Coordinates of C-alpha atoms in Angstrom, one line a residue:
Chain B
X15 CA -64.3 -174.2 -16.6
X16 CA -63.3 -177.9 -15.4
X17 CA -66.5 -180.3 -14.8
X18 CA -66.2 -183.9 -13.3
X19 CA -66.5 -186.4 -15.8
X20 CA -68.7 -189.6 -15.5
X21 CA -66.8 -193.0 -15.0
X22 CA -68.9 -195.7 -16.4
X23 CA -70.4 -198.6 -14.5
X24 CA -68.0 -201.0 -16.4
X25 CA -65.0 -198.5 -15.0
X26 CA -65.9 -199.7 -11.0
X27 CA -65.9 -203.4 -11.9
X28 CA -62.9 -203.1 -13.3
X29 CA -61.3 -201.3 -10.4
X30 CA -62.8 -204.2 -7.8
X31 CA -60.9 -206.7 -10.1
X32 CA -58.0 -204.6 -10.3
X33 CA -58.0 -204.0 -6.5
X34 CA -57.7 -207.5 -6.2
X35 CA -54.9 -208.4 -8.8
X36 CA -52.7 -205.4 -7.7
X37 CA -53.0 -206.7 -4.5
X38 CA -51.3 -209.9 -5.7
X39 CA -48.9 -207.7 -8.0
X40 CA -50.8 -208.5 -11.4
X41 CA -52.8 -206.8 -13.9
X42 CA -55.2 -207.6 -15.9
X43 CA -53.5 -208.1 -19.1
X44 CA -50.8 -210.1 -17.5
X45 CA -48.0 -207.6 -17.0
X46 CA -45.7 -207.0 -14.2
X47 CA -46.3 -203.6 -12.3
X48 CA -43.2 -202.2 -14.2
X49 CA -44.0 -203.7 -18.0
X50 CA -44.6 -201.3 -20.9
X51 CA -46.3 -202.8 -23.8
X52 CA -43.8 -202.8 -27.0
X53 CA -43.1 -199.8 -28.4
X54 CA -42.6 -199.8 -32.3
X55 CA -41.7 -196.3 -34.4
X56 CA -41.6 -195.2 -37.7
X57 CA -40.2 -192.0 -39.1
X58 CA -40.2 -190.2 -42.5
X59 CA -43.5 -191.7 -43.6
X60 CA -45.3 -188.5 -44.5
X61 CA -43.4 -186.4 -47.3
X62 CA -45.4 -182.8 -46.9
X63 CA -44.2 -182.2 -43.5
X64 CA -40.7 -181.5 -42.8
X65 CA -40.8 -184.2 -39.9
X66 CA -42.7 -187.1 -38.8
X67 CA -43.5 -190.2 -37.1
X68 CA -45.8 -192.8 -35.8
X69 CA -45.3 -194.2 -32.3
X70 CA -47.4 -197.3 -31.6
X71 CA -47.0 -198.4 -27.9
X72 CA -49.2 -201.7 -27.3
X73 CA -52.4 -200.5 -29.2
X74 CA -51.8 -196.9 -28.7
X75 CA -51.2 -195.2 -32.1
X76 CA -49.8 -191.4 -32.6
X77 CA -48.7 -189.8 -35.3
X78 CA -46.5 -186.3 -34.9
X79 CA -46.2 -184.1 -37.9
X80 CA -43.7 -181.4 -37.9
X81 CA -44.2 -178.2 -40.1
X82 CA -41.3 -175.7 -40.3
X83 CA -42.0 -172.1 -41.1
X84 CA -40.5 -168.6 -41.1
X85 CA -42.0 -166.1 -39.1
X86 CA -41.8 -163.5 -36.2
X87 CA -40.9 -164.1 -32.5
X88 CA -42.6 -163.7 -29.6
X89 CA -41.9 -159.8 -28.2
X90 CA -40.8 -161.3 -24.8
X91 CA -37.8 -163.6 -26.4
X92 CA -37.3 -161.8 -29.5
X93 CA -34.1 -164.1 -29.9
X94 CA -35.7 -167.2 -30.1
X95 CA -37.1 -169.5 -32.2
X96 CA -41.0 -170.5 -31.3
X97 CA -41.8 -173.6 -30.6
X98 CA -45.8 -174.2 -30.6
X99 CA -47.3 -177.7 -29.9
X100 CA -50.9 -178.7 -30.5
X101 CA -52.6 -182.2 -30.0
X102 CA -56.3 -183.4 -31.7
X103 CA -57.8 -186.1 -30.1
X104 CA -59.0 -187.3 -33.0
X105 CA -63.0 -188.9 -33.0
X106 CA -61.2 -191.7 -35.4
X107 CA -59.2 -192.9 -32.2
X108 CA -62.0 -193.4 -29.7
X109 CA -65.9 -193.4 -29.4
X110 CA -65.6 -191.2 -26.2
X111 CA -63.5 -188.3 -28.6
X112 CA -65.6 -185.4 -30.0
X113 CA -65.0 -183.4 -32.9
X114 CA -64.9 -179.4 -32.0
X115 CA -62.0 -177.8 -30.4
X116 CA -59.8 -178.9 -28.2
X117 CA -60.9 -179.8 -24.9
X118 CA -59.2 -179.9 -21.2
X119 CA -57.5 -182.9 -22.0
X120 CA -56.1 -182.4 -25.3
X121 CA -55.0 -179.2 -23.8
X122 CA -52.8 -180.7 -20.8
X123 CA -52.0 -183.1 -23.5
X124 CA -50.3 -180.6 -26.1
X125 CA -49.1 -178.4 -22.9
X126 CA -47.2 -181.0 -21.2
X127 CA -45.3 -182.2 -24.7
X128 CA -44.8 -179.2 -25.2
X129 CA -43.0 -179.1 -21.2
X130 CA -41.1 -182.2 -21.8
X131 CA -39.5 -180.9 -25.2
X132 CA -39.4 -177.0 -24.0
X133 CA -37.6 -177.6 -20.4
X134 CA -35.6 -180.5 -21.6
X135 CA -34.3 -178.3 -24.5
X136 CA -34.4 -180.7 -27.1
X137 CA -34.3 -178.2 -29.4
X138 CA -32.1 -174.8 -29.6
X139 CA -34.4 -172.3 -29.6
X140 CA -32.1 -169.5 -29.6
X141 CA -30.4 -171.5 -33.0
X142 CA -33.5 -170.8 -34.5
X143 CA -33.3 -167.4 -34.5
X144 CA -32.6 -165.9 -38.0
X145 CA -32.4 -162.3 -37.1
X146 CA -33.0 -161.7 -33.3
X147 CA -35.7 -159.4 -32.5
X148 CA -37.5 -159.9 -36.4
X149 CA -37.2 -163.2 -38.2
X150 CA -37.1 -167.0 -36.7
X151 CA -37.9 -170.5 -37.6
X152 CA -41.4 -171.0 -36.2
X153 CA -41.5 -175.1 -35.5
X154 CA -44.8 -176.6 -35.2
X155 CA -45.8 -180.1 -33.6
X156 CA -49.0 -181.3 -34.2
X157 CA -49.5 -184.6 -32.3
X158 CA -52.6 -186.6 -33.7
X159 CA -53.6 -189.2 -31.5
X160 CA -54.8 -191.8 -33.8
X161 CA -56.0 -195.1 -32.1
X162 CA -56.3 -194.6 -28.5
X163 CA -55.9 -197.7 -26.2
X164 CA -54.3 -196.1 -23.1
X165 CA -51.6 -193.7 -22.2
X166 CA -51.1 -191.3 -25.5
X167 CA -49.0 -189.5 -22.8
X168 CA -46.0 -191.7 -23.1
X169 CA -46.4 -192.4 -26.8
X170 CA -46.7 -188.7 -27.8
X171 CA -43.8 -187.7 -26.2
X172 CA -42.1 -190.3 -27.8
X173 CA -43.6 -189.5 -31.3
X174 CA -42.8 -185.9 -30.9
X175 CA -39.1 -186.1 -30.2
X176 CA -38.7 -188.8 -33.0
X177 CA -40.5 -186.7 -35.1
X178 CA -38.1 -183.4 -34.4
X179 CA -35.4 -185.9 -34.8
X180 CA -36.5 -186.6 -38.5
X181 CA -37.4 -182.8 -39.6
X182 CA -35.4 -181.8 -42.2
X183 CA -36.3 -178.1 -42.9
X184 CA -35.8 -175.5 -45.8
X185 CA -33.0 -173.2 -44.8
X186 CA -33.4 -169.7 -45.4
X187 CA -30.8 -166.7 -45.5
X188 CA -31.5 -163.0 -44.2
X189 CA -31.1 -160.7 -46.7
X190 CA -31.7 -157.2 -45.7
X191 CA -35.0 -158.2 -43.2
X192 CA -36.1 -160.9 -45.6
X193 CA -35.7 -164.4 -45.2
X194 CA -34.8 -166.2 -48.4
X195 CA -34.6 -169.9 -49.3
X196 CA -31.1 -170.9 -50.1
X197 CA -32.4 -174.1 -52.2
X198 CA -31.1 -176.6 -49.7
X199 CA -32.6 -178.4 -46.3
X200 CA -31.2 -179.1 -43.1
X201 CA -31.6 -181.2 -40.2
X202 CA -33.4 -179.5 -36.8
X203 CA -30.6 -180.0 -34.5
X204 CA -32.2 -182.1 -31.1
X205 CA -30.1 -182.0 -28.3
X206 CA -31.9 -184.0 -26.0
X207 CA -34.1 -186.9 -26.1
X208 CA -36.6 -186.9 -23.3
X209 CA -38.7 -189.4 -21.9
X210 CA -41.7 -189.9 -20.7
X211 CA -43.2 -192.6 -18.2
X212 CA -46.8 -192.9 -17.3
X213 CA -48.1 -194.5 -14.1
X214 CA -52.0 -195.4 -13.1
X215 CA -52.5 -195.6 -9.3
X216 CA -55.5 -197.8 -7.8
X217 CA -54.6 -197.1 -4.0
X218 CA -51.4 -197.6 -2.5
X219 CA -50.3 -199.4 -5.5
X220 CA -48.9 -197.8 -9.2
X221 CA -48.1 -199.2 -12.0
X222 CA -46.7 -198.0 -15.8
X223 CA -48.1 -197.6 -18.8
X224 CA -51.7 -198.0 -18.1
X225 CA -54.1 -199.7 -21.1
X226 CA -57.2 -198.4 -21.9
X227 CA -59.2 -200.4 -18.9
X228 CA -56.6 -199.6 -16.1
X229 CA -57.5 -196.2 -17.4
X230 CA -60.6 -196.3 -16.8
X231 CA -60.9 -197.9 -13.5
X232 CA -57.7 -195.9 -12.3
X233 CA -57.6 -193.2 -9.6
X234 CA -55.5 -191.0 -11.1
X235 CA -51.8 -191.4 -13.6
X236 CA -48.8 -189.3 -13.2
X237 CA -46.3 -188.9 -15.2
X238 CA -42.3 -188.2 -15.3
X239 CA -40.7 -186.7 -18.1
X240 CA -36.8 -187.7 -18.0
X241 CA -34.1 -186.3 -20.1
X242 CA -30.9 -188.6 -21.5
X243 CA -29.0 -187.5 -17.8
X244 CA -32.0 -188.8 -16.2
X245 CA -33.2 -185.1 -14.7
X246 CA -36.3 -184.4 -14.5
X247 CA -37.9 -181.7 -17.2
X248 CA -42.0 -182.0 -16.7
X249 CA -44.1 -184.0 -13.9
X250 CA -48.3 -184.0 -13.6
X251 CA -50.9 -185.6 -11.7
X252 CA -53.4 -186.1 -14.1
X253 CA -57.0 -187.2 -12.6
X254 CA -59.0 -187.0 -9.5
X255 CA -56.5 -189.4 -7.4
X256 CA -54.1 -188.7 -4.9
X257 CA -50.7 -190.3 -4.3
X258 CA -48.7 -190.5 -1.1
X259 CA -44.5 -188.9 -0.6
X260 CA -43.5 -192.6 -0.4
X261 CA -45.4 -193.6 -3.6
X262 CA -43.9 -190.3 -5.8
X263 CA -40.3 -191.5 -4.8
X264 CA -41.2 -195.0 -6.2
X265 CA -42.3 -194.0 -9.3
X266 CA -40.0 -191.6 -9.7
X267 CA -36.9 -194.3 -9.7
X268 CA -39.0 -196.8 -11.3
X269 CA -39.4 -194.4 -14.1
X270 CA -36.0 -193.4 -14.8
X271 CA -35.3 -197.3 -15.2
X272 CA -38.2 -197.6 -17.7
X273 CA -36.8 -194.2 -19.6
X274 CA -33.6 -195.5 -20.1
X275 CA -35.0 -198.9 -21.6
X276 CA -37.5 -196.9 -23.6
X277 CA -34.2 -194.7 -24.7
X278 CA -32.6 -198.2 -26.0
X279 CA -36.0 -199.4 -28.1
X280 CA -36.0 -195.5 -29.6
X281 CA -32.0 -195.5 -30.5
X282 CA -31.5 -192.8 -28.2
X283 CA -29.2 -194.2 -25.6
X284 CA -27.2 -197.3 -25.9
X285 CA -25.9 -198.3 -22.6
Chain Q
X2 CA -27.0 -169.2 -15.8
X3 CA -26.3 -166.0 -18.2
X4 CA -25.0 -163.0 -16.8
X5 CA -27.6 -160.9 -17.5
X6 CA -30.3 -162.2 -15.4
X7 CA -30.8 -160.5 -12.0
X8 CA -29.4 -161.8 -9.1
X9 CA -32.5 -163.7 -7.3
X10 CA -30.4 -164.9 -4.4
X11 CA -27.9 -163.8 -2.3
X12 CA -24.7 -164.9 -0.6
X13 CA -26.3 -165.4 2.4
X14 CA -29.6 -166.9 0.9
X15 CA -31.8 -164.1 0.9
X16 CA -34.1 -163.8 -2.2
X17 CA -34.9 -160.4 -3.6
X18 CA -37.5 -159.8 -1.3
X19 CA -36.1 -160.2 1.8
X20 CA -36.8 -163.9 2.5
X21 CA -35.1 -167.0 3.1
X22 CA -35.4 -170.1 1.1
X23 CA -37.7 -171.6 2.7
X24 CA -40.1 -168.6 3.8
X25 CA -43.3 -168.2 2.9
X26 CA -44.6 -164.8 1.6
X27 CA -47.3 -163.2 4.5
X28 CA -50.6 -164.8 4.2
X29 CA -53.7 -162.7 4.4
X30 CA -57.3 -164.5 4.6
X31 CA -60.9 -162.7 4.8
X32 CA -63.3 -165.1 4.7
X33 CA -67.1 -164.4 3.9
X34 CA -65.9 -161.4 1.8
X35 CA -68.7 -161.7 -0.8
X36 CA -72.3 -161.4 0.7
X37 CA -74.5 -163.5 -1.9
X38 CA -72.0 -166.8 -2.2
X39 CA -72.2 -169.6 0.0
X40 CA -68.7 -169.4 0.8
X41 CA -65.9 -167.0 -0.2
X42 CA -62.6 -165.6 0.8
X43 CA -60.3 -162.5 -0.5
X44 CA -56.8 -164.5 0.0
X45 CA -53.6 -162.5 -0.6
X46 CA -50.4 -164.2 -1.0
X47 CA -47.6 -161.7 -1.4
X48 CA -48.4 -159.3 -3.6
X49 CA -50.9 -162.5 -5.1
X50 CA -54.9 -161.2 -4.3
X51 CA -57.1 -163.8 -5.4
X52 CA -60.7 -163.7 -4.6
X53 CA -62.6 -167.1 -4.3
X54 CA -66.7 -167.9 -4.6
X55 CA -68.7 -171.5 -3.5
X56 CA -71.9 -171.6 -5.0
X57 CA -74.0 -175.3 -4.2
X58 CA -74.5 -177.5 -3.5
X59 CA -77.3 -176.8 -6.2
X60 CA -79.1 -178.1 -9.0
X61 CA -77.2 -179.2 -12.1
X62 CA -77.7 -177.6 -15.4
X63 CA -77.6 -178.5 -17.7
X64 CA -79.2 -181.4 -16.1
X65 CA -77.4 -184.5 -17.9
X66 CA -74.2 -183.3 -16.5
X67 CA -75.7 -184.7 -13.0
X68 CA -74.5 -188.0 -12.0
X69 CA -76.4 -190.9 -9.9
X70 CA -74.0 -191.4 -6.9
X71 CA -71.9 -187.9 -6.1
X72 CA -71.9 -184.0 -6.4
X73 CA -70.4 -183.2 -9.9
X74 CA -67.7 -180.3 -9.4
X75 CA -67.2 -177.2 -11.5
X76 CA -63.9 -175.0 -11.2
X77 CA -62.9 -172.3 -13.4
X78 CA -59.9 -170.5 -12.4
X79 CA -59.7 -167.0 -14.5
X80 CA -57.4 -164.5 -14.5
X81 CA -58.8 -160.9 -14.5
X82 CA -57.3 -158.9 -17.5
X83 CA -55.6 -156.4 -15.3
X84 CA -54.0 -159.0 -13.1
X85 CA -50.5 -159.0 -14.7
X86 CA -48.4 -156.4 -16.4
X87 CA -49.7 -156.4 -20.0
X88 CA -53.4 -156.8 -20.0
X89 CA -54.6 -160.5 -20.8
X90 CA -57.5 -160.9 -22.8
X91 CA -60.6 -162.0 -20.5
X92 CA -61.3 -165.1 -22.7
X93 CA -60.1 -168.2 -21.1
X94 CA -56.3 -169.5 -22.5
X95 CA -55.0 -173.0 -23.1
X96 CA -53.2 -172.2 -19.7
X97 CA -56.3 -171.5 -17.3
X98 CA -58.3 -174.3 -18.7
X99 CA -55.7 -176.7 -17.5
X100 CA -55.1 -174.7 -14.6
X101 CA -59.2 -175.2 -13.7
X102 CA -58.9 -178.9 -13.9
X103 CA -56.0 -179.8 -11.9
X104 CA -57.5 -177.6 -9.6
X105 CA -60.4 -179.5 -10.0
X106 CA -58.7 -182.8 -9.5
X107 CA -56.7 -181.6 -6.4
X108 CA -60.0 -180.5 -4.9
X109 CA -62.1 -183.9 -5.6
X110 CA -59.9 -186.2 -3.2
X111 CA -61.4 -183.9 -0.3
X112 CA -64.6 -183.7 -1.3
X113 CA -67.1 -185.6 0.2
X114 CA -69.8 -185.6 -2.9
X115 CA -70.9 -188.7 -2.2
X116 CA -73.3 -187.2 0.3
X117 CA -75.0 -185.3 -2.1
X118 CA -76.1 -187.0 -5.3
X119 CA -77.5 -185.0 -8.4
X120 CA -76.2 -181.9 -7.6
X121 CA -73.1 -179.6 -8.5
X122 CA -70.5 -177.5 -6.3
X123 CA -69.4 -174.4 -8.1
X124 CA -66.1 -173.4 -7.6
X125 CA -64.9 -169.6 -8.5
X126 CA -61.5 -168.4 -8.3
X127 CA -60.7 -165.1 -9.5
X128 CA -56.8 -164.2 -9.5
X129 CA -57.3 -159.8 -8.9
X130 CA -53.4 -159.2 -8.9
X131 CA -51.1 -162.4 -10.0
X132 CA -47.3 -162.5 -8.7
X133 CA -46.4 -166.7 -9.3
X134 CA -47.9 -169.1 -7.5
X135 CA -51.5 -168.3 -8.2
X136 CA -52.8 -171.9 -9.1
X137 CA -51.3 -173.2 -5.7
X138 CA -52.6 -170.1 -3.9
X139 CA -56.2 -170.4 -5.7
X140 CA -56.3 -173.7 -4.3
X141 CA -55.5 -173.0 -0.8
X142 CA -57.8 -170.1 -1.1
X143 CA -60.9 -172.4 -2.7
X144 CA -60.7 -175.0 -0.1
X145 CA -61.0 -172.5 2.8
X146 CA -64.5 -171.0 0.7
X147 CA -65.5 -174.6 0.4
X148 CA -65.3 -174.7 4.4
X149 CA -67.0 -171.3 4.2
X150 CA -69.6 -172.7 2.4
X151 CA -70.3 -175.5 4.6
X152 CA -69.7 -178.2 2.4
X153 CA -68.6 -181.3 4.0
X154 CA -64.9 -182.0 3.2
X155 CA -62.4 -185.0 4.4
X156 CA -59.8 -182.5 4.9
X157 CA -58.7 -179.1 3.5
X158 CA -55.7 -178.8 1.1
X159 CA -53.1 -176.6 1.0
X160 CA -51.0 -175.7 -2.1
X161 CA -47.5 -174.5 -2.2
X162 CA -45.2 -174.0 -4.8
X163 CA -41.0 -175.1 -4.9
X164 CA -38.7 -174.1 -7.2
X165 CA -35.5 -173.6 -8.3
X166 CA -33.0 -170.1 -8.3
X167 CA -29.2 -170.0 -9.4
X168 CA -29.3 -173.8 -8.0
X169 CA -31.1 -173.3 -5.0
X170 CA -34.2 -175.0 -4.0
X171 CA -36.8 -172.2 -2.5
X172 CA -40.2 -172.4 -1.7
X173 CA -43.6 -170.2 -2.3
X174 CA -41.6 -168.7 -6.0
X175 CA -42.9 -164.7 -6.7
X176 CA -43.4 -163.6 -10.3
X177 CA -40.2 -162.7 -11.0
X178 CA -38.0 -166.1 -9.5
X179 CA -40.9 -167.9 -11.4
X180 CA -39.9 -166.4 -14.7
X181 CA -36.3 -166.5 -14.3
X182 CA -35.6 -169.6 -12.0
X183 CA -35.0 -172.8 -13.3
X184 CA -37.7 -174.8 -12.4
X185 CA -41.4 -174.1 -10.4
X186 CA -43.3 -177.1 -9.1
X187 CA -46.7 -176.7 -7.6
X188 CA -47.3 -179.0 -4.9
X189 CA -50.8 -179.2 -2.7
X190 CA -51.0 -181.2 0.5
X191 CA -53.6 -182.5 2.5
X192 CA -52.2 -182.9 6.6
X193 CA -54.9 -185.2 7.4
X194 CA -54.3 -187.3 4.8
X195 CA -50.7 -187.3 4.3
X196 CA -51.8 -187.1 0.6
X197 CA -50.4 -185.1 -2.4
X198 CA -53.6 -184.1 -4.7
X199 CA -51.7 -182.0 -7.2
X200 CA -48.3 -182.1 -8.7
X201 CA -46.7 -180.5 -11.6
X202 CA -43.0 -179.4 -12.6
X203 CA -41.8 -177.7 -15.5
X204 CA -38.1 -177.2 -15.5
X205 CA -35.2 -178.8 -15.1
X206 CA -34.3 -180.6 -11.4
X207 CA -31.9 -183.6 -10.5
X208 CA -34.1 -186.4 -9.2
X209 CA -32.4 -185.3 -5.6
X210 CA -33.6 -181.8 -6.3
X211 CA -36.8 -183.3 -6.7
X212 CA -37.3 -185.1 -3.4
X213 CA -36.1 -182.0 -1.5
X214 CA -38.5 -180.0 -3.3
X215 CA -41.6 -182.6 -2.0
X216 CA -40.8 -182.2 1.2
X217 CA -39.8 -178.5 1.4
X218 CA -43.6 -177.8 -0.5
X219 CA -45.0 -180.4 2.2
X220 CA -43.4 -178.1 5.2
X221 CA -44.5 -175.2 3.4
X222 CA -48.1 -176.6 3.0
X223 CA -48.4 -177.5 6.9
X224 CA -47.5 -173.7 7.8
X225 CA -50.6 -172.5 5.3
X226 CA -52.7 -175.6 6.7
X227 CA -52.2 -173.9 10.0
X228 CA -53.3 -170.7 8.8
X229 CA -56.3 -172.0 7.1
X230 CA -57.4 -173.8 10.2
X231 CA -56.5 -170.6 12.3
X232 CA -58.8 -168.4 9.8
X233 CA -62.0 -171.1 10.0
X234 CA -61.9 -171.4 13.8
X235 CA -61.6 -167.5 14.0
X236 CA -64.2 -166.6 12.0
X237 CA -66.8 -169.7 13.9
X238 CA -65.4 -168.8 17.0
X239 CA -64.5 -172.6 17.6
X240 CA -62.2 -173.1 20.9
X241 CA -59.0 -174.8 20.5
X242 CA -58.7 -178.7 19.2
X243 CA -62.3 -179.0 18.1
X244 CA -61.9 -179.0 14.1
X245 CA -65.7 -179.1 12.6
X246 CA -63.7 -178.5 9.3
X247 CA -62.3 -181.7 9.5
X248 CA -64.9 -184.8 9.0
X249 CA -63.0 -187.9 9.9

């Protein structure tokens, strides 16, 4: 069950001022239509899991933490790793976050990370099958949003593939049906490094990487997952907003531009 | 594209069930189906049956859920265990509670709630038999109950979804070209408002692929609109050209 959510009064004040600075090309903050805030990452800095890493984009803050297991796969790929990806929206990161289970938006949160890492196929899931049919490596990503300040989309992307990128995981041997450790680690192999780029739309007129007041007094945000060949692997309207053809071409070129800068800042790409 | 995958497309375009790429499946639509809703409608798609009930607009409960200026709106789209080949479990997944709010958020845009303040529009949608597609379908099916029900809307939308088969770009994906296609991207349209109020894509398209894909799901939504329209005058016996469905 999906109810509408209240906006708050402070939400429509916003979007009168915002109505009026997009219609000059600004924003509130002083960015252009096309600026991200900047995007710092650190990986490594938890030692239980077998990857991590914290993504801070403006005053957004997520933390991914990879845990690596062996267990059985799922009866319709049988020779395939799993992949499972989970996000908390944690009541540290914002007064309007609730403890309890996850809700509808941590849900299309974990789901399209989950997307943009599954279609882009970052990872080889078939590589992670021990023994086809009975044993595979089971990865987990847990995405924790920690300090919320607009657009965790974006950032937990990021912090997701950075975080696969830095898992280092036990490496086990079949013997008979049993997996064994072997005593050594080794690297999750990712293959691709994909991208996301957020947009808010007030009206005719879109913009990236919303803060946490173009949030709130935006129509609606969609967002383009790219991967390193700049195809596209995961897109969603998010909100109650609607967008226009014209509008979805726009964003979709201005996004792959943005991707392939954000590819650059991350060490992904380095043309 | 591994050998073993059944062949979904043919030389000469034709998809396993007989259609072209950019075909719909037949569209079948009873409204009123349901005797004690305010609006409903058995819509089959295919070999999709979905069943769809408008309750409101109506009190709220519980009652600080109700908002000052507008109608809230309340969409759950469920899946009946015996709707797909291995019995789902009746509780609602991670995938149906997304599923119930970008339906939700595609249906808001036509929504006039404004008119009616402190109250709430239930929205039911019940897939019977699933065969791809369904959230698109669902959402074609719950704006024709919404007109059913008599609640005033700015337009009706109309979901389609595109997707991708050995390289081809097809529209309106069954079950099976979902599961073993490429990419699926659910698309809904609103005609009057040359507006898109849901879009999704999982997969993996070229940026070209993409564009075609907008605009083959924008076609595809103008030949349900039709329908939809054809369905609401039928049953009100409105003559041709005067659209009550459509508040301007």
């Amino acid at each position: 069950m999906s109810v509408t959510k209240e906006h708050s009064v402070i939400s429509r004040i916003l979007h009168k001022e915002m109505l009026d600075l997009l219609a000059k090309d600004k924003r509130i903050d002083g960015r252009s239509l096309s600026e991200f805030r900047k995007i710092e990452f650190e990986t490594g800095l938890l030692k239980k899991a077998e990857g991590s890493a914290l993504v801070t984009l403006g005053g957004t803050k997520v933390l991914v933490g990879v845990k690596v297991e062996v267990g059985t796969p799922f009866p319709d790929t049988p020779d395939q790793g799993v992949l499972t990806v989970n996000a908390e929206l944690l009541p540290l990161a914002s007064p309007t976050f609730e403890p309890g289970p996850p809700d509808e938006r941590s849900i299309a949160l974990a789901r399209y990370v989950d997307r943009s890492i599954r279609e882009s196929k970052s990872i080889d899931l078939e590589a992670l099958a021990l023994k086809p049919g009975k044993v595979v490596y089971v990865v987990y990503v847990d995405v924790y949003v920690l300090d919320y300040n607009g657009n965790m989309t974006d950032t937990a992307v990021l912090a997701a593939v950075k975080a696969l990128e830095n898992t280092n995981m036990k490496k086990f041997n079949i013997e008979g049906d049993v997996p064994v450790f072997s005593g050594e680690l080794m690297p999750l192999i990712v293959k691709d490094y994909p991208v996301s780029t957020t947009f808010g739309i007030v009206g005719e007129k879109w913009f990236v990487d919303p803060d946490l007041e173009e949030e709130q007094a935006s129509e609606g945000f969609t967002s383009f997952t790219y991967t390193r060949d700049g195809n596209l692997c995961a897109v969603m309207k998010n909100d109650q907003g609607y967008l226009s053809p014209p509008q979805i071409f726009e964003m979709l070129d201005t996004g792959w531009e943005k991707a392939k800068e954000i590819g650059r800042i991350m060490n992904w790409r380095s043309d | 594209m591994t050998e073993e995958k059944t062949k979904l497309i043919d030389e000469n375009g034709i998809r396993t069930d007989g259609r072209k790429s950019d075909e719909l499946r037949p569209v079948s639509i009873e409204l009123g189906y349901l005797k004690h809703a305010d609006g409903s409608v058995l819509y089959e798609q295919g070999k999709c049956k979905i069943l769809v009930a408008v309750f409101g607009p109506s009190e709220v409960h519980p009652k600080h859920l109700e908002l000052p200026d507008r109608a809230i709106l309340r969409v759950r789209y469920h899946m009946a265990p015996f709707s797909v080949d291995e019995r789902k479990s009746p509780a609602p997944s991670r995938r149906e509670m997304e599923l119930s709010m970008v339906i939700r958020n595609a249906l808001e845009p036509i929504m006039m709630t404004e008119l009616f303040p402190r109250t709430v529009v239930e929205v039911f949608i019940e897939i019977l038999q699933a065969d791809g597609g369904t959230r698109v379908a669902g959402l074609t099916a719950a704006a024709l109950a919404l007109a059913d029900a008599g609640i005033p809307l700015r337009g009706i939308v109309s979901g389609c979804a595109v997707g991708k088969i050995h390289g081809t770009m097809v529209l309106d994906l069954n079950d099976t070209e979902d599961k073993e296609g490429d990419a699926d991207m659910p698309i809904a349209y609103i005609p009057t408002m040359s507006k898109i109020s849901l879009l999704q894509m999982d997969g993996l398209l070229t940026r070209e692929e993409f564009r075609q894909g907008i605009s083959m799901a924008i076609n595809g939504s103008m030949k349900l609109y039709a329908m939809q329209v054809a369905a609401l005058k039928s049953k009100y016996n409105l003559p041709e050209g005067q659209e009550k469905e459509e508040t301007q």
